[in-house]
């Protein structure tokens, strides 16, 4: 579901224009880093945010500001200090650091690596924002398919 929502988001958000005009990327979101377009780095990031047990941190009850079963609230998870997430680091603060590194790196290969991490991270953060708009994620209803599928994601597709 996240990949589809992410693709749809770019038709309204002027990412393409921003990349061309502000960052000098002639191909906009079709610019490639390590053979993969910006657009795909972002959509892959959206998909990868659920990998490796990270999804236990994708819940946020707005009445208690708590997450699922003692895990991080999605809002806290998304805004942890750089380097503080378990497994891989893609909080807002990590991604801002990756972006700064991309803008200041003097070697092309390093700059490309930081841009790839930045765009993947943007997708991972977008995933968290999307999850916080899903009823099951704000009611702490776990819903791993196919056993406890509440049908919401199928409906949204
Ligand atoms: Zn999720």
PDB file of C-alpha atoms and ligand atoms in Angstrom:
ATOM      1  CA  UNK A   1       0.000   0.000   0.000  1.00  0.00           C
ATOM      2  CA  UNK A   2       2.749   2.428   0.869  1.00  0.00           C
ATOM      3  CA  UNK A   3       4.344   2.316  -2.551  1.00  0.00           C
ATOM      4  CA  UNK A   4       1.059   3.300  -4.204  1.00  0.00           C
ATOM      5  CA  UNK A   5       0.392   6.155  -1.820  1.00  0.00           C
ATOM      6  CA  UNK A   6       3.961   7.387  -2.239  1.00  0.00           C
ATOM      7  CA  UNK A   7       3.691   7.428  -6.047  1.00  0.00           C
ATOM      8  CA  UNK A   8       0.416   9.308  -5.868  1.00  0.00           C
ATOM      9  CA  UNK A   9       1.946  11.861  -3.525  1.00  0.00           C
ATOM     10  CA  UNK A  10       4.419  13.024  -6.148  1.00  0.00           C
ATOM     11  CA  UNK A  11       1.769  14.191  -8.559  1.00  0.00           C
ATOM     12  CA  UNK A  12       0.805  16.985  -6.125  1.00  0.00           C
ATOM     13  CA  UNK A  13       4.115  17.639  -4.349  1.00  0.00           C
ATOM     14  CA  UNK A  14       6.556  19.459  -6.636  1.00  0.00           C
ATOM     15  CA  UNK A  15       9.443  17.049  -5.937  1.00  0.00           C
ATOM     16  CA  UNK A  16      10.433  16.892  -9.583  1.00  0.00           C
ATOM     17  CA  UNK A  17      10.658  20.682  -9.850  1.00  0.00           C
ATOM     18  CA  UNK A  18      12.523  20.912  -6.518  1.00  0.00           C
ATOM     19  CA  UNK A  19      15.134  18.365  -7.574  1.00  0.00           C
ATOM     20  CA  UNK A  20      15.667  20.130 -10.909  1.00  0.00           C
ATOM     21  CA  UNK A  21      15.607  23.756  -9.760  1.00  0.00           C
ATOM     22  CA  UNK A  22      17.055  23.594  -6.240  1.00  0.00           C
ATOM     23  CA  UNK A  23      19.456  20.642  -6.462  1.00  0.00           C
ATOM     24  CA  UNK A  24      20.429  20.853 -10.127  1.00  0.00           C
ATOM     25  CA  UNK A  25      19.320  17.284 -10.906  1.00  0.00           C
ATOM     26  CA  UNK A  26      18.539  17.588 -14.622  1.00  0.00           C
ATOM     27  CA  UNK A  27      16.338  14.474 -14.682  1.00  0.00           C
ATOM     28  CA  UNK A  28      14.406  15.369 -11.512  1.00  0.00           C
ATOM     29  CA  UNK A  29      13.023  12.276  -9.817  1.00  0.00           C
ATOM     30  CA  UNK A  30      14.283  10.183 -12.715  1.00  0.00           C
ATOM     31  CA  UNK A  31      17.872  11.011 -11.668  1.00  0.00           C
ATOM     32  CA  UNK A  32      19.662   7.762 -10.815  1.00  0.00           C
ATOM     33  CA  UNK A  33      21.853   6.870  -7.857  1.00  0.00           C
ATOM     34  CA  UNK A  34      23.537   3.464  -8.193  1.00  0.00           C
ATOM     35  CA  UNK A  35      21.218   2.610 -11.095  1.00  0.00           C
ATOM     36  CA  UNK A  36      18.003   3.400  -9.232  1.00  0.00           C
ATOM     37  CA  UNK A  37      15.865   6.505  -9.779  1.00  0.00           C
ATOM     38  CA  UNK A  38      15.122   8.921  -6.917  1.00  0.00           C
ATOM     39  CA  UNK A  39      11.497   7.929  -7.218  1.00  0.00           C
ATOM     40  CA  UNK A  40      12.340   4.255  -6.643  1.00  0.00           C
ATOM     41  CA  UNK A  41      14.674   4.998  -3.730  1.00  0.00           C
ATOM     42  CA  UNK A  42      11.735   6.725  -2.039  1.00  0.00           C
ATOM     43  CA  UNK A  43       9.156   4.029  -2.822  1.00  0.00           C
ATOM     44  CA  UNK A  44      11.596   1.261  -1.796  1.00  0.00           C
ATOM     45  CA  UNK A  45      12.199   3.110   1.472  1.00  0.00           C
ATOM     46  CA  UNK A  46       8.461   3.092   2.050  1.00  0.00           C
ATOM     47  CA  UNK A  47       8.386  -0.679   1.603  1.00  0.00           C
ATOM     48  CA  UNK A  48      11.557  -1.322   3.630  1.00  0.00           C
ATOM     49  CA  UNK A  49      10.309   0.508   6.718  1.00  0.00           C
ATOM     50  CA  UNK A  50       8.268  -2.606   7.566  1.00  0.00           C
ATOM     51  CA  UNK A  51      11.316  -4.928   7.362  1.00  0.00           C
ATOM     52  CA  UNK A  52      13.234  -6.465  10.219  1.00  0.00           C
ATOM     53  CA  UNK A  53      10.738  -5.909  13.007  1.00  0.00           C
ATOM     54  CA  UNK A  54      10.620  -2.129  12.588  1.00  0.00           C
ATOM     55  CA  UNK A  55       6.815  -2.240  12.240  1.00  0.00           C
ATOM     56  CA  UNK A  56       6.321  -2.716  16.006  1.00  0.00           C
ATOM     57  CA  UNK A  57       7.240   0.985  16.217  1.00  0.00           C
ATOM     58  CA  UNK A  58       4.587   2.075  13.706  1.00  0.00           C
ATOM     59  CA  UNK A  59       1.705   2.622  16.134  1.00  0.00           C
ATOM     60  CA  UNK A  60       0.690   5.822  17.868  1.00  0.00           C
ATOM     61  CA  UNK A  61      -2.289   6.248  20.170  1.00  0.00           C
ATOM     62  CA  UNK A  62      -3.030  10.000  20.091  1.00  0.00           C
ATOM     63  CA  UNK A  63      -4.881   9.824  23.422  1.00  0.00           C
ATOM     64  CA  UNK A  64      -1.955   8.335  25.363  1.00  0.00           C
ATOM     65  CA  UNK A  65       0.970   9.177  23.020  1.00  0.00           C
ATOM     66  CA  UNK A  66       2.065   5.540  23.428  1.00  0.00           C
ATOM     67  CA  UNK A  67       3.032   2.896  20.924  1.00  0.00           C
ATOM     68  CA  UNK A  68       2.249  -0.816  20.728  1.00  0.00           C
ATOM     69  CA  UNK A  69       3.063  -3.020  23.766  1.00  0.00           C
ATOM     70  CA  UNK A  70       5.828  -0.819  25.162  1.00  0.00           C
ATOM     71  CA  UNK A  71       7.514  -0.184  21.806  1.00  0.00           C
ATOM     72  CA  UNK A  72       8.149   3.310  20.526  1.00  0.00           C
ATOM     73  CA  UNK A  73       5.210   5.407  19.401  1.00  0.00           C
ATOM     74  CA  UNK A  74       5.538   6.031  15.641  1.00  0.00           C
ATOM     75  CA  UNK A  75       5.890   9.735  16.369  1.00  0.00           C
ATOM     76  CA  UNK A  76       8.795   9.142  18.769  1.00  0.00           C
ATOM     77  CA  UNK A  77      10.329   6.515  16.436  1.00  0.00           C
ATOM     78  CA  UNK A  78      10.223   8.982  13.526  1.00  0.00           C
ATOM     79  CA  UNK A  79      11.892  11.752  15.525  1.00  0.00           C
ATOM     80  CA  UNK A  80      14.533   9.876  17.552  1.00  0.00           C
ATOM     81  CA  UNK A  81      17.960  11.533  17.647  1.00  0.00           C
ATOM     82  CA  UNK A  82      20.307  10.521  14.828  1.00  0.00           C
ATOM     83  CA  UNK A  83      21.765   7.058  15.386  1.00  0.00           C
ATOM     84  CA  UNK A  84      19.251   6.075  18.082  1.00  0.00           C
ATOM     85  CA  UNK A  85      16.970   3.690  16.121  1.00  0.00           C
ATOM     86  CA  UNK A  86      17.612  -0.001  16.469  1.00  0.00           C
ATOM     87  CA  UNK A  87      18.611  -2.051  13.402  1.00  0.00           C
ATOM     88  CA  UNK A  88      18.910   0.750  10.804  1.00  0.00           C
ATOM     89  CA  UNK A  89      18.831   4.505  11.266  1.00  0.00           C
ATOM     90  CA  UNK A  90      16.117   6.319   9.319  1.00  0.00           C
ATOM     91  CA  UNK A  91      14.581   8.780  11.761  1.00  0.00           C
ATOM     92  CA  UNK A  92      13.878  12.327  10.573  1.00  0.00           C
ATOM     93  CA  UNK A  93      17.110  13.399  12.277  1.00  0.00           C
ATOM     94  CA  UNK A  94      19.139  10.626  10.602  1.00  0.00           C
ATOM     95  CA  UNK A  95      17.741  11.570   7.199  1.00  0.00           C
ATOM     96  CA  UNK A  96      18.501  15.254   7.758  1.00  0.00           C
ATOM     97  CA  UNK A  97      22.090  14.257   8.519  1.00  0.00           C
ATOM     98  CA  UNK A  98      22.241  12.137   5.331  1.00  0.00           C
ATOM     99  CA  UNK A  99      20.930  15.122   3.353  1.00  0.00           C
ATOM    100  CA  UNK A 100      23.546  17.454   4.866  1.00  0.00           C
ATOM    101  CA  UNK A 101      26.265  14.918   3.989  1.00  0.00           C
ATOM    102  CA  UNK A 102      24.893  14.697   0.419  1.00  0.00           C
ATOM    103  CA  UNK A 103      24.957  18.470   0.028  1.00  0.00           C
ATOM    104  CA  UNK A 104      28.471  18.868   1.422  1.00  0.00           C
ATOM    105  CA  UNK A 105      30.333  15.757   0.195  1.00  0.00           C
ATOM    106  CA  UNK A 106      33.059  16.650  -2.282  1.00  0.00           C
ATOM    107  CA  UNK A 107      33.411  13.202  -3.902  1.00  0.00           C
ATOM    108  CA  UNK A 108      30.695  12.125  -6.327  1.00  0.00           C
ATOM    109  CA  UNK A 109      30.535   8.531  -5.055  1.00  0.00           C
ATOM    110  CA  UNK A 110      30.090   9.700  -1.468  1.00  0.00           C
ATOM    111  CA  UNK A 111      27.561  12.333  -2.490  1.00  0.00           C
ATOM    112  CA  UNK A 112      25.578   9.707  -4.436  1.00  0.00           C
ATOM    113  CA  UNK A 113      25.623   7.361  -1.450  1.00  0.00           C
ATOM    114  CA  UNK A 114      24.298  10.083   0.882  1.00  0.00           C
ATOM    115  CA  UNK A 115      21.602  11.070  -1.624  1.00  0.00           C
ATOM    116  CA  UNK A 116      20.522   7.412  -1.947  1.00  0.00           C
ATOM    117  CA  UNK A 117      20.246   7.156   1.851  1.00  0.00           C
ATOM    118  CA  UNK A 118      18.385  10.477   1.959  1.00  0.00           C
ATOM    119  CA  UNK A 119      15.757   9.432  -0.582  1.00  0.00           C
ATOM    120  CA  UNK A 120      15.335   5.980   0.955  1.00  0.00           C
ATOM    121  CA  UNK A 121      14.912   7.723   4.309  1.00  0.00           C
ATOM    122  CA  UNK A 122      12.286  10.091   2.927  1.00  0.00           C
ATOM    123  CA  UNK A 123      10.292   6.989   1.916  1.00  0.00           C
ATOM    124  CA  UNK A 124      10.741   5.454   5.364  1.00  0.00           C
ATOM    125  CA  UNK A 125       9.511   8.645   7.074  1.00  0.00           C
ATOM    126  CA  UNK A 126       6.553   8.880   4.646  1.00  0.00           C
ATOM    127  CA  UNK A 127       5.641   5.317   5.633  1.00  0.00           C
ATOM    128  CA  UNK A 128       5.387   6.394   9.288  1.00  0.00           C
ATOM    129  CA  UNK A 129       3.231   9.415   8.464  1.00  0.00           C
ATOM    130  CA  UNK A 130       0.953   7.179   6.395  1.00  0.00           C
ATOM    131  CA  UNK A 131       0.724   4.575   9.160  1.00  0.00           C
ATOM    132  CA  UNK A 132      -0.328   7.221  11.670  1.00  0.00           C
ATOM    133  CA  UNK A 133      -3.337   7.931   9.432  1.00  0.00           C
ATOM    134  CA  UNK A 134      -4.491   4.272   9.491  1.00  0.00           C
ATOM    135  CA  UNK A 135      -7.172   3.392  12.095  1.00  0.00           C
ATOM    136  CA  UNK A 136      -5.486   0.151  13.226  1.00  0.00           C
ATOM    137  CA  UNK A 137      -2.227   2.023  13.876  1.00  0.00           C
ATOM    138  CA  UNK A 138      -3.858   4.568  16.186  1.00  0.00           C
ATOM    139  CA  UNK A 139      -5.925   1.936  18.048  1.00  0.00           C
ATOM    140  CA  UNK A 140      -2.966  -0.429  18.614  1.00  0.00           C
ATOM    141  CA  UNK A 141      -4.737  -3.167  16.637  1.00  0.00           C
ATOM    142  CA  UNK A 142      -2.036  -5.485  15.350  1.00  0.00           C
ATOM    143  CA  UNK A 143      -2.991  -6.732  11.909  1.00  0.00           C
ATOM    144  CA  UNK A 144      -0.375  -8.982  10.293  1.00  0.00           C
ATOM    145  CA  UNK A 145      -1.927 -10.527   7.195  1.00  0.00           C
ATOM    146  CA  UNK A 146      -3.441 -12.942   6.556  1.00  0.00           C
ATOM    147  CA  UNK A 147      -4.497 -13.937  10.083  1.00  0.00           C
ATOM    148  CA  UNK A 148      -5.634 -10.644  11.583  1.00  0.00           C
ATOM    149  CA  UNK A 149      -6.165  -8.655   8.428  1.00  0.00           C
ATOM    150  CA  UNK A 150      -8.781  -6.010   9.154  1.00  0.00           C
ATOM    151  CA  UNK A 151      -9.325  -5.393   5.423  1.00  0.00           C
ATOM    152  CA  UNK A 152      -8.386  -1.713   5.608  1.00  0.00           C
ATOM    153  CA  UNK A 153      -5.280  -1.927   3.425  1.00  0.00           C
ATOM    154  CA  UNK A 154      -7.148  -3.964   0.814  1.00  0.00           C
ATOM    155  CA  UNK A 155      -9.957  -1.408   0.886  1.00  0.00           C
ATOM    156  CA  UNK A 156      -7.485   1.470   0.480  1.00  0.00           C
ATOM    157  CA  UNK A 157      -5.893  -0.190  -2.577  1.00  0.00           C
TER     158      UNK A 157
HETATM  159 ZN1  LIG B   1       4.213   0.258   8.909  1.00  0.00          ZN
END
